[in-house]
PDB file of C-alpha atoms in Angstrom:
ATOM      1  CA  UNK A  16      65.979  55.594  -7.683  1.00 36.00           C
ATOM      2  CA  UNK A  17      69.127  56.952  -9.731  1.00 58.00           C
ATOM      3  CA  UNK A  18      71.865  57.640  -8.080  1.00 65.00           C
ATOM      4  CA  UNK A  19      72.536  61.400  -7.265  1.00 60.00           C
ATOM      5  CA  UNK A  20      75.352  63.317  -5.226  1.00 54.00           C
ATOM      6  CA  UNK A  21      74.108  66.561  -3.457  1.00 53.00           C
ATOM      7  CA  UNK A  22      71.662  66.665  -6.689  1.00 52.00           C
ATOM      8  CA  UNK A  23      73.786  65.833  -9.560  1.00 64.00           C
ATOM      9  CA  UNK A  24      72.593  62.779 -11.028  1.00 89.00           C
ATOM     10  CA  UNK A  25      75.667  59.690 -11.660  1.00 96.00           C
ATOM     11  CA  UNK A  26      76.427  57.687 -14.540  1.00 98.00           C
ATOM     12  CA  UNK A  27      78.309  54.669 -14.608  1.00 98.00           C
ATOM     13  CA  UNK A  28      80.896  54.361 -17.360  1.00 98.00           C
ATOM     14  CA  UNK A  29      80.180  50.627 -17.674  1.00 98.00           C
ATOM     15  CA  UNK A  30      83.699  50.061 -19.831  1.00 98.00           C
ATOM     16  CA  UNK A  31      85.894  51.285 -17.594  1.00 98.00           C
ATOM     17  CA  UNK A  32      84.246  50.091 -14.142  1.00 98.00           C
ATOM     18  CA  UNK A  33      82.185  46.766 -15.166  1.00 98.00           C
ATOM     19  CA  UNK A  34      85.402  45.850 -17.616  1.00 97.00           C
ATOM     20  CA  UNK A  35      85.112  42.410 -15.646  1.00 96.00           C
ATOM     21  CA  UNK A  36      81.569  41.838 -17.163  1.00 97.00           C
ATOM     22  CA  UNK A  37      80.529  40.730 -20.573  1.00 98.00           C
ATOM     23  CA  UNK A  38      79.162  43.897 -22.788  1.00 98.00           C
ATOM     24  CA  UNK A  39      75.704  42.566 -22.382  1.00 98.00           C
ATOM     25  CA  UNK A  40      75.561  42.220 -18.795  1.00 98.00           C
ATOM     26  CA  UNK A  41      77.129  45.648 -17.891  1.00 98.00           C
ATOM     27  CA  UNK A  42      73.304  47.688 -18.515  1.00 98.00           C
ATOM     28  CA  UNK A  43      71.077  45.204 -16.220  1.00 98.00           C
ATOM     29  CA  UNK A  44      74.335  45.368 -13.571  1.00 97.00           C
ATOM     30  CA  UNK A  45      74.116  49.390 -13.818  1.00 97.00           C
ATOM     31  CA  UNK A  46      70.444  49.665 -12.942  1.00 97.00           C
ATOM     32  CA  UNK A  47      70.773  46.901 -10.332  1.00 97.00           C
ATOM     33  CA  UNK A  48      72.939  49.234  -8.820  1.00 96.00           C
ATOM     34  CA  UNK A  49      70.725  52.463  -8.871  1.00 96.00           C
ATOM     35  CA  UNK A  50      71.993  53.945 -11.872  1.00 97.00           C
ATOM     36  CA  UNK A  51      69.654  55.315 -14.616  1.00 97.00           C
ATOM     37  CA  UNK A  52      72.289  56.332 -17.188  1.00 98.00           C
ATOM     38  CA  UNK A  53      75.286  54.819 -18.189  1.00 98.00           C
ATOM     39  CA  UNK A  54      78.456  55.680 -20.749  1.00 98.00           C
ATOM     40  CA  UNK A  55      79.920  53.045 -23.124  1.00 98.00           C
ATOM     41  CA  UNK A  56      83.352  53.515 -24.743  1.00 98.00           C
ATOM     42  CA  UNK A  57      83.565  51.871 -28.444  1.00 98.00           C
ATOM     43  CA  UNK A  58      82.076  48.236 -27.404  1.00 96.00           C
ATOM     44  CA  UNK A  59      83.442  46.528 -31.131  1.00 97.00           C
ATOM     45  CA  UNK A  60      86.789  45.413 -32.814  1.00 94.00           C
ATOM     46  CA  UNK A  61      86.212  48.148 -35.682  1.00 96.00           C
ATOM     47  CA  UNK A  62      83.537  50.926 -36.813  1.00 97.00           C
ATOM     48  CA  UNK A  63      80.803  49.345 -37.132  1.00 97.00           C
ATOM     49  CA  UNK A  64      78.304  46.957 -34.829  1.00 98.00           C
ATOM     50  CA  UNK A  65      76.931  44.625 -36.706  1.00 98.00           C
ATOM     51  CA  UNK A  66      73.558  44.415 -37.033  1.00 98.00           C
ATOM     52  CA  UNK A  67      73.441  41.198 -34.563  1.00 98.00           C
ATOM     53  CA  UNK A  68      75.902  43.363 -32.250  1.00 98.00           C
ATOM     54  CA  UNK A  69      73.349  46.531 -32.576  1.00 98.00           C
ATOM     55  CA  UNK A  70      70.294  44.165 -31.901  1.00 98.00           C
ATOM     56  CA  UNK A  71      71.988  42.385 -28.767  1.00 98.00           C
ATOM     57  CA  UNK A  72      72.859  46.244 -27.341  1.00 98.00           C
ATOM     58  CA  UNK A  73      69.568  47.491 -27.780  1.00 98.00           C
ATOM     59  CA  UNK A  74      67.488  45.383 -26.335  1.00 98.00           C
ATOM     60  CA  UNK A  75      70.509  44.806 -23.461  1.00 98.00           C
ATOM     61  CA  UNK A  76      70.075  48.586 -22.326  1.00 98.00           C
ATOM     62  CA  UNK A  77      66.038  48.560 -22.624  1.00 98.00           C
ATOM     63  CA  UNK A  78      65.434  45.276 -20.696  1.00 98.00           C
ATOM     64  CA  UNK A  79      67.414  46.718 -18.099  1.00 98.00           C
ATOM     65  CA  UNK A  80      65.858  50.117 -18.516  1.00 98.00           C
ATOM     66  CA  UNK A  81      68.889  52.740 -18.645  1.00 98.00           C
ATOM     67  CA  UNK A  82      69.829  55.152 -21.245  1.00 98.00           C
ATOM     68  CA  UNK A  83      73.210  55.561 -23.018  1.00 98.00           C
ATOM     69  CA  UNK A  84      74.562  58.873 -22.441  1.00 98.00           C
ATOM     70  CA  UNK A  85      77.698  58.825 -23.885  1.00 98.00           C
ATOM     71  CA  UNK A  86      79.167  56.906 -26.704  1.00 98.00           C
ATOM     72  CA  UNK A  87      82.813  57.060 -27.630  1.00 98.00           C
ATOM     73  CA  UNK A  88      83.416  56.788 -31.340  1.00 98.00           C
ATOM     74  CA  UNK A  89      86.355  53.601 -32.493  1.00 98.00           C
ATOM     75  CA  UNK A  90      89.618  55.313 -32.097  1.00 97.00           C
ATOM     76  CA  UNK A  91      91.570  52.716 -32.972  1.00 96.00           C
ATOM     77  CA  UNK A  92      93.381  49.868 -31.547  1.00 93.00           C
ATOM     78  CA  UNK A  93      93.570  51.468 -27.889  1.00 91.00           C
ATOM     79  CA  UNK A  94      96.393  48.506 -26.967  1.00 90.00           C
ATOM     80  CA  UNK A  95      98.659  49.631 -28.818  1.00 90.00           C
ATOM     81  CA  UNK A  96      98.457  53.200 -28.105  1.00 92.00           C
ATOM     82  CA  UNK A  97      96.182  54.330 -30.799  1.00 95.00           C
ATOM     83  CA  UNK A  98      93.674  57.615 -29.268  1.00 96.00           C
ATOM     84  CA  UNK A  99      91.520  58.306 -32.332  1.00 97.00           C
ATOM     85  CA  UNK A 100      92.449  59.735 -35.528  1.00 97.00           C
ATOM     86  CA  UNK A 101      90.391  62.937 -35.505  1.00 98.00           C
ATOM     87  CA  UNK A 102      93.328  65.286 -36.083  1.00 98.00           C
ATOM     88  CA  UNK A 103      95.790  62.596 -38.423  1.00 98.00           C
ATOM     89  CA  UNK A 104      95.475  63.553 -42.725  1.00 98.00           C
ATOM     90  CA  UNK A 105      95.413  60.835 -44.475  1.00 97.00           C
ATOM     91  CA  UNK A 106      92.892  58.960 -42.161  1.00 97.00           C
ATOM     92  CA  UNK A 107      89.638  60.735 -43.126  1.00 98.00           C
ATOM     93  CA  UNK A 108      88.333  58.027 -44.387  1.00 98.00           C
ATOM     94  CA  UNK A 109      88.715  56.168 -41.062  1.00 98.00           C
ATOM     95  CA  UNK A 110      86.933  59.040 -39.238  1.00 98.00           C
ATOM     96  CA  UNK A 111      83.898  58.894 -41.379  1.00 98.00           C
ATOM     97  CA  UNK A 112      83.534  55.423 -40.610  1.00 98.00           C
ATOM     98  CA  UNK A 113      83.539  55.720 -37.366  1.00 98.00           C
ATOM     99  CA  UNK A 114      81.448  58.850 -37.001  1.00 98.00           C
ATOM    100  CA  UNK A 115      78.846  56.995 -39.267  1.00 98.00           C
ATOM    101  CA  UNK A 116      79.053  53.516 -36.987  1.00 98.00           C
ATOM    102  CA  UNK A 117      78.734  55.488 -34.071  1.00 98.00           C
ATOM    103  CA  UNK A 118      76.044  57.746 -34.983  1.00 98.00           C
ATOM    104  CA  UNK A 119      74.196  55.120 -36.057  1.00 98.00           C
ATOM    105  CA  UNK A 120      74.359  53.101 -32.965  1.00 98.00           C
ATOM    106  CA  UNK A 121      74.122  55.934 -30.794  1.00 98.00           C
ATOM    107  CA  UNK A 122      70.542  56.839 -32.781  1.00 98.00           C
ATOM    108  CA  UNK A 123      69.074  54.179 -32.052  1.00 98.00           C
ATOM    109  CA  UNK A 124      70.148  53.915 -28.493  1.00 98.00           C
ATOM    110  CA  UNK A 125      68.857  57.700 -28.337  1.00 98.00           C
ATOM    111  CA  UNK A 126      72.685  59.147 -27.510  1.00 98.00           C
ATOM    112  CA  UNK A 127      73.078  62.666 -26.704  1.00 98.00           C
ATOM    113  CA  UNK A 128      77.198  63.201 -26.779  1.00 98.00           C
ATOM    114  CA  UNK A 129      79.652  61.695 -28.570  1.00 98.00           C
ATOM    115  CA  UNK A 130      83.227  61.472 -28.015  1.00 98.00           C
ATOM    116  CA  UNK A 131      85.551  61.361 -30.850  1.00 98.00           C
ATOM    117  CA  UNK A 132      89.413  61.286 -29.397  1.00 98.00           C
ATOM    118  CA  UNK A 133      91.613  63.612 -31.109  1.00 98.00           C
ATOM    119  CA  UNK A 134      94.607  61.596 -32.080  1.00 98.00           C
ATOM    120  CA  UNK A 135      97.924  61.309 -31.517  1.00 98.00           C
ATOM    121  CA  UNK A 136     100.679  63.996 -33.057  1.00 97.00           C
ATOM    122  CA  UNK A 137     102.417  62.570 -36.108  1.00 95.00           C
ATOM    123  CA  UNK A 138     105.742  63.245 -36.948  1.00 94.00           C
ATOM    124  CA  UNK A 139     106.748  64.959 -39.900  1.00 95.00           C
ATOM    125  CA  UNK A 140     103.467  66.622 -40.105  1.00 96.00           C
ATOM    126  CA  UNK A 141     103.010  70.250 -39.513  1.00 97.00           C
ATOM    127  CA  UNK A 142     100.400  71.009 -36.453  1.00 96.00           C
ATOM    128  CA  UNK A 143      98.818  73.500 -38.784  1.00 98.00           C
ATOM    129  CA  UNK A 144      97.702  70.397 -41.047  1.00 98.00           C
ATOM    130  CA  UNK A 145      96.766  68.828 -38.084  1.00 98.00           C
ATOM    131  CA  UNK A 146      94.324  70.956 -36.459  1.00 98.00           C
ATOM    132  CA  UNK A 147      92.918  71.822 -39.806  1.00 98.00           C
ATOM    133  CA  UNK A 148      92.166  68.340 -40.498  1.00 98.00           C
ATOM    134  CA  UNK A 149      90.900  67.600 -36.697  1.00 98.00           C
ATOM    135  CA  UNK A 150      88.426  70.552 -36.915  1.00 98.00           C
ATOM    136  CA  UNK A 151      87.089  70.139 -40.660  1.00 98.00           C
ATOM    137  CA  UNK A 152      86.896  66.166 -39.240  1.00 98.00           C
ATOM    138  CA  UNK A 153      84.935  67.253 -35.885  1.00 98.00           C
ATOM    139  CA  UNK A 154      82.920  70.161 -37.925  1.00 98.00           C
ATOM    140  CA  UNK A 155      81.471  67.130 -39.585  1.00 98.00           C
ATOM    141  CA  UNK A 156      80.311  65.152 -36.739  1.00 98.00           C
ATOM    142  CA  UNK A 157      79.372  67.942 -35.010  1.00 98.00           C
ATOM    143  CA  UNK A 158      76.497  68.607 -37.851  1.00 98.00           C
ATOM    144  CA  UNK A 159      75.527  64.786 -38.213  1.00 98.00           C
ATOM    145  CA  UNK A 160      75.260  64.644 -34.589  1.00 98.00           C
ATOM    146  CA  UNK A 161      72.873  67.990 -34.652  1.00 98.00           C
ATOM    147  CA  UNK A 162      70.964  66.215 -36.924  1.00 98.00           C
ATOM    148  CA  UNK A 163      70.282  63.517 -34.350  1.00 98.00           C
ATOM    149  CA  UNK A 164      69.519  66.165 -31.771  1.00 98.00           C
ATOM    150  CA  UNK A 165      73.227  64.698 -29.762  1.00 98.00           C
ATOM    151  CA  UNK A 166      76.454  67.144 -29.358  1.00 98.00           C
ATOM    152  CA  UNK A 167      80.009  66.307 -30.264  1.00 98.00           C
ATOM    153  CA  UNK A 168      82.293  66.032 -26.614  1.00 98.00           C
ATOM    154  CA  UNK A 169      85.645  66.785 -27.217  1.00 98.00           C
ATOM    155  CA  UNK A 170      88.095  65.596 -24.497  1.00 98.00           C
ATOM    156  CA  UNK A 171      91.694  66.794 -23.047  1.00 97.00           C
ATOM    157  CA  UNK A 172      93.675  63.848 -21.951  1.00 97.00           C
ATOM    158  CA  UNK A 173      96.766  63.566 -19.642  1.00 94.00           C
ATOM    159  CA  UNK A 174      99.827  61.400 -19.654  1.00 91.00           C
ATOM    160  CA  UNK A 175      99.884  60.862 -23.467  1.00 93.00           C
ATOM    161  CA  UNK A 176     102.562  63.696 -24.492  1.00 90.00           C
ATOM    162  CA  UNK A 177     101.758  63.129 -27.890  1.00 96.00           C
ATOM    163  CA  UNK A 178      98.374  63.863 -27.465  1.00 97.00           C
ATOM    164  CA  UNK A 179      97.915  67.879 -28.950  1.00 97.00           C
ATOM    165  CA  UNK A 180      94.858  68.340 -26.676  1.00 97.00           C
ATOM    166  CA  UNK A 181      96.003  68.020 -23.042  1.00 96.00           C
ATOM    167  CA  UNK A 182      94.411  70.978 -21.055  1.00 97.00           C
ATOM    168  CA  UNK A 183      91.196  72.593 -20.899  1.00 97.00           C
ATOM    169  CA  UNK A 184      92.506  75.567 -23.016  1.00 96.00           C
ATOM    170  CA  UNK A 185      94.201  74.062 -26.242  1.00 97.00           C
ATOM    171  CA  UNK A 186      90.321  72.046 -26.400  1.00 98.00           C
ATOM    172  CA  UNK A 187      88.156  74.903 -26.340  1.00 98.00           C
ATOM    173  CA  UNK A 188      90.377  76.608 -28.673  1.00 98.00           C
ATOM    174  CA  UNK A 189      89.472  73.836 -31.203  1.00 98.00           C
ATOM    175  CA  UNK A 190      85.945  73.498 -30.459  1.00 98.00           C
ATOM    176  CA  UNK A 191      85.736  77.809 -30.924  1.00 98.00           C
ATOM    177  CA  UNK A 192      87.326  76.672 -34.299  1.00 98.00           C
ATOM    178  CA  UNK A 193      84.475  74.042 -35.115  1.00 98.00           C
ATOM    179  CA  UNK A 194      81.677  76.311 -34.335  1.00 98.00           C
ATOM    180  CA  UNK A 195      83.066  79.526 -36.111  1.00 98.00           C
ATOM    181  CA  UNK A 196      82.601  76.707 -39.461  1.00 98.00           C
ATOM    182  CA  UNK A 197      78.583  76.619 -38.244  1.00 98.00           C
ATOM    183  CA  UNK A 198      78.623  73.438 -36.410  1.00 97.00           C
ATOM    184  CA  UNK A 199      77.400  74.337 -32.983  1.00 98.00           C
ATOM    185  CA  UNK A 200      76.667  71.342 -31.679  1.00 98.00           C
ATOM    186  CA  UNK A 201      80.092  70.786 -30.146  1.00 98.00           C
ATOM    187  CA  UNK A 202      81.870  71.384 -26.888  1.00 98.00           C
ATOM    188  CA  UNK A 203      84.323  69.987 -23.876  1.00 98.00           C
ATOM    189  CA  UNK A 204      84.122  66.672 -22.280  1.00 98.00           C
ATOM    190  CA  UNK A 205      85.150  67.980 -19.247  1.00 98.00           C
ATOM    191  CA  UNK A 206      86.975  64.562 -17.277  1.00 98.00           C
ATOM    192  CA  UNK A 207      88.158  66.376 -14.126  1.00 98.00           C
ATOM    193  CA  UNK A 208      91.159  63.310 -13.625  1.00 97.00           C
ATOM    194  CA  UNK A 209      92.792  64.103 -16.716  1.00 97.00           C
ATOM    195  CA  UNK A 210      92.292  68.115 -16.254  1.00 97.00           C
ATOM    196  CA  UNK A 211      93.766  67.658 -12.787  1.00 96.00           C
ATOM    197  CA  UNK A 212      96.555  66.375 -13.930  1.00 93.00           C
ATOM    198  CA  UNK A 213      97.117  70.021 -15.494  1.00 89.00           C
ATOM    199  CA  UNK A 214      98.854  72.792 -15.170  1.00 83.00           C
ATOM    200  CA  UNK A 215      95.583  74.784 -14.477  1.00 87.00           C
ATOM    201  CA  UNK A 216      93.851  76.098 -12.026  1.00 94.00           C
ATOM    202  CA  UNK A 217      90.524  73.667 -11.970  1.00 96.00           C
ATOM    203  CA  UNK A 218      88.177  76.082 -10.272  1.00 98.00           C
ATOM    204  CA  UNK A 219      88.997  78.998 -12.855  1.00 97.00           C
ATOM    205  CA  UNK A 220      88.654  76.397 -15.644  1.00 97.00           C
ATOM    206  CA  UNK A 221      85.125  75.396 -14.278  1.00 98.00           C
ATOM    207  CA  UNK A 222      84.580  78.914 -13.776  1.00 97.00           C
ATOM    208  CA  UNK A 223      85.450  79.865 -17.291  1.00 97.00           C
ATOM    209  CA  UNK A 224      84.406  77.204 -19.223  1.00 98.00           C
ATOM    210  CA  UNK A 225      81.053  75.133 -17.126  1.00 98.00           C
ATOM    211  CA  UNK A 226      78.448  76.518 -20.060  1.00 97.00           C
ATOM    212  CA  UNK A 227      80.842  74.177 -22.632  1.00 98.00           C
ATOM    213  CA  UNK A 228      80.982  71.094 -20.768  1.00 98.00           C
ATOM    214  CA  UNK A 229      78.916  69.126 -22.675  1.00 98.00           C
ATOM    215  CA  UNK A 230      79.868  66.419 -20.236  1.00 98.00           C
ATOM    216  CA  UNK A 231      81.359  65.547 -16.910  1.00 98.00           C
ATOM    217  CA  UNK A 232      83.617  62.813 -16.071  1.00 98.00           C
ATOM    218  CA  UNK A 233      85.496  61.976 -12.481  1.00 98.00           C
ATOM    219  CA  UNK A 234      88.080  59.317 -11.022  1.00 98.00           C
ATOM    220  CA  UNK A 235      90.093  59.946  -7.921  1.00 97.00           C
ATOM    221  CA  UNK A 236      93.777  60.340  -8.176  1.00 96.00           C
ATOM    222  CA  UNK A 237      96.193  59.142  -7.575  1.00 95.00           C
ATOM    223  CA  UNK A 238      95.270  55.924  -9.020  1.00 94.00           C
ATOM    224  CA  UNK A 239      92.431  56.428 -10.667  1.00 96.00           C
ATOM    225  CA  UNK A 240      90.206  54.684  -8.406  1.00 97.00           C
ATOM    226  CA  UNK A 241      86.260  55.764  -7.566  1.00 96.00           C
ATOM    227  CA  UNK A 242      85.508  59.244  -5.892  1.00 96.00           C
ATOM    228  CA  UNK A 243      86.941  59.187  -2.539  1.00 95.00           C
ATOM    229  CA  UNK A 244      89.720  57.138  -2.521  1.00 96.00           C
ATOM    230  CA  UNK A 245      92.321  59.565  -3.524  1.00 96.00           C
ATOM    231  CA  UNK A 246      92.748  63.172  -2.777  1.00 97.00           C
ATOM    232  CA  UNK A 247      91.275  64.952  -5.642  1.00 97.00           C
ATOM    233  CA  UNK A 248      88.100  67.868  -4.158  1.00 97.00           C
ATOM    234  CA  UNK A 249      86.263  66.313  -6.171  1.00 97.00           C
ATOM    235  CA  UNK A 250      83.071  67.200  -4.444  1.00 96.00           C
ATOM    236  CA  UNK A 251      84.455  71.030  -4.477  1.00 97.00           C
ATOM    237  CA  UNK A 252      85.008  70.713  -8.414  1.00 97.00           C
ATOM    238  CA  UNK A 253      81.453  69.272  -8.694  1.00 97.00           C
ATOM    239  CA  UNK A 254      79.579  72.439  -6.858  1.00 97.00           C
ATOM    240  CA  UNK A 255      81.652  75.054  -8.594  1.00 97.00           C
ATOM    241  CA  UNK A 256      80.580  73.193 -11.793  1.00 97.00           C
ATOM    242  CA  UNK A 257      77.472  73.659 -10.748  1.00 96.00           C
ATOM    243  CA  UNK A 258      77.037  77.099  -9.522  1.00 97.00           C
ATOM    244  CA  UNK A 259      79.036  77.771 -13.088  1.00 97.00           C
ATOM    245  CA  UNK A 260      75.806  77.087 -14.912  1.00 95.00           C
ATOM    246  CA  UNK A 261      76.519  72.926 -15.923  1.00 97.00           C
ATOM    247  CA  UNK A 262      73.613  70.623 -15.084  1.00 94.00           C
ATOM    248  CA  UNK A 263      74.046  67.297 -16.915  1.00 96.00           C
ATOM    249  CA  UNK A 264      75.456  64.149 -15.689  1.00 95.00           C
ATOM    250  CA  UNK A 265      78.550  63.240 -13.947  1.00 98.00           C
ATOM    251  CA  UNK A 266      80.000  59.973 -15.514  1.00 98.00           C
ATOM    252  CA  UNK A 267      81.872  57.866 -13.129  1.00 98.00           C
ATOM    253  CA  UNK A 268      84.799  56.562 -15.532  1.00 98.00           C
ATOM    254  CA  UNK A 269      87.162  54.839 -13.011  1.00 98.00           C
ATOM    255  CA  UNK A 270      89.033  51.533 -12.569  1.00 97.00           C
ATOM    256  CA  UNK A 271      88.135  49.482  -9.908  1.00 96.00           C
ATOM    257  CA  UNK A 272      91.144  48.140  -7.791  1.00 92.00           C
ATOM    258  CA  UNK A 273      88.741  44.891  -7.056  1.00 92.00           C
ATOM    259  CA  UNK A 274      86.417  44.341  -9.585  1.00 91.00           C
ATOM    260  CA  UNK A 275      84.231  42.043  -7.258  1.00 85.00           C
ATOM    261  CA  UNK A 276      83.457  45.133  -5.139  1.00 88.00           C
ATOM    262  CA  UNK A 277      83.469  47.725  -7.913  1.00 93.00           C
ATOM    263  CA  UNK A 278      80.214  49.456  -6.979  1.00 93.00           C
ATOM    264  CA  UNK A 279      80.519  48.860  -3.077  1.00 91.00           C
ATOM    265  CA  UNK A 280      81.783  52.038  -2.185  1.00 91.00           C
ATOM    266  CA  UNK A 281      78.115  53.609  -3.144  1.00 89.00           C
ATOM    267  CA  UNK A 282      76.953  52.448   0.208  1.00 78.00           C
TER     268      UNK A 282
END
């Protein structure tokens, strides 16, 4: 049975909550635990799986019989701060490489969003330049990904202030820009941690915005931690969501506090 919440079917962002497991366990540990659908951030050192790396993943995710329903595309080295390079000139190179790794993963694992971080601000360089590079760079994957019948899921994050996309608002204004270029296949990956941590009203952002969620994402806060151990409505956020017009998934994309017991609280 997959797991559902008042009707709203679950997916387990294996990469964040089954960190503890090798890549290649993480599918057959997802459906073990109910789920049908899972998320994978950028499993490989740079762009592009190999085709040993591709193989292994495949056949991982259908032994264990799950889908991948969001792929992240490389954004860098993440330990050292790096959040993509969408938005940075100079780097377009980088982007196509990991649009085309991703995209080619993702086809064959029959992936239906794609999340390309933004980047990080760069000093000395005019936001103007930025955004035009970020949405000429996302107008791109945005076709490819049509092409593949998959949308582009373009994410606010918190607690990075260099980050230019940090609220529902400044990311829909980007993703407007993408589609008035013709690529339609674009909107927000809607993570309701890092949009709580906002200075908007989360209800009037569902409100306004549900029909561009491409995705949905929830932790608990404060700490991150699965649905219910903070103090976040998240359950509220999820119905409004849904009486707003979105019915995808919800991706669980939280850090366990004990990995040994990361999926108990599902009982």
């Amino acid at each position: 049975m997959p797991v559902e919440s008042d009707g709203i079917g679950l997916a387990l962002n294996t990469s964040s909550v089954l960190a503890h497991l090798p890549l290649l366990q993480q599918p057959a540990a997802a459906a073990a635990a109910g789920f049908d659908e899972i998320e994978l951030w950028w499993p490989y050192r740079g762009p592009e799986a190999t085709r040993r790396e591709a193989d292994e993943l495949v056949a991982a995710v259908e032994e264990a019989g799950v889908r991948v329903g969001l792929l992240n595309f490389y954004g860098g080295d993440l330990s050292r701060g790096e959040r993509g390079f969408t938005c940075q000139p100079g780097r377009e190179d980088e982007f196509a490489a990991a649009m085309d790794g991703a995209l080619r993963l993702g086809k064959r694992l029959g992936v239906r969003a794609f999340n390309p971080m933004y980047g990080l601000a760069i000093a000395g360089v005019s936001p103007d330049e930025q955004e035009r590079t970020g949405v000429a760079n996302l107008a791109l994957a945005a076709g490819k990904a049509g092409e593949i019948g998959a949308r582009v899921a373009l994410e606010p994050l918190s607690g990075i202030p260099s980050y230019p996309l940090t609220t529902a608002a400044a990311t829909m204004r980007i993703v407007e820009k993408v589609r008035e270029t013709g690529s339609a296949a674009i909107g927000m990956l809607a993570d309701f941690y890092h949009l709580s941590h906002s200075d908007e009203d989360l209800i009037d952002v569902i409100r306004r915005y549900a029909r561009d969620f491409v995705r949905v994402q929830i932790a608990d806060a404060p700490g991150r931690g699965h649905p219910g151990s903070g103090e976040l409505p998240l359950g509220t956020w999820l119905g409004a969501a849904r009486e707003a017009g979105y019915d995808g998934p919800v991706g669980l994309e939280y850090f366990p506090e004990d990995p040994a017991v990361a999926l108990g609280w599902l009982a």
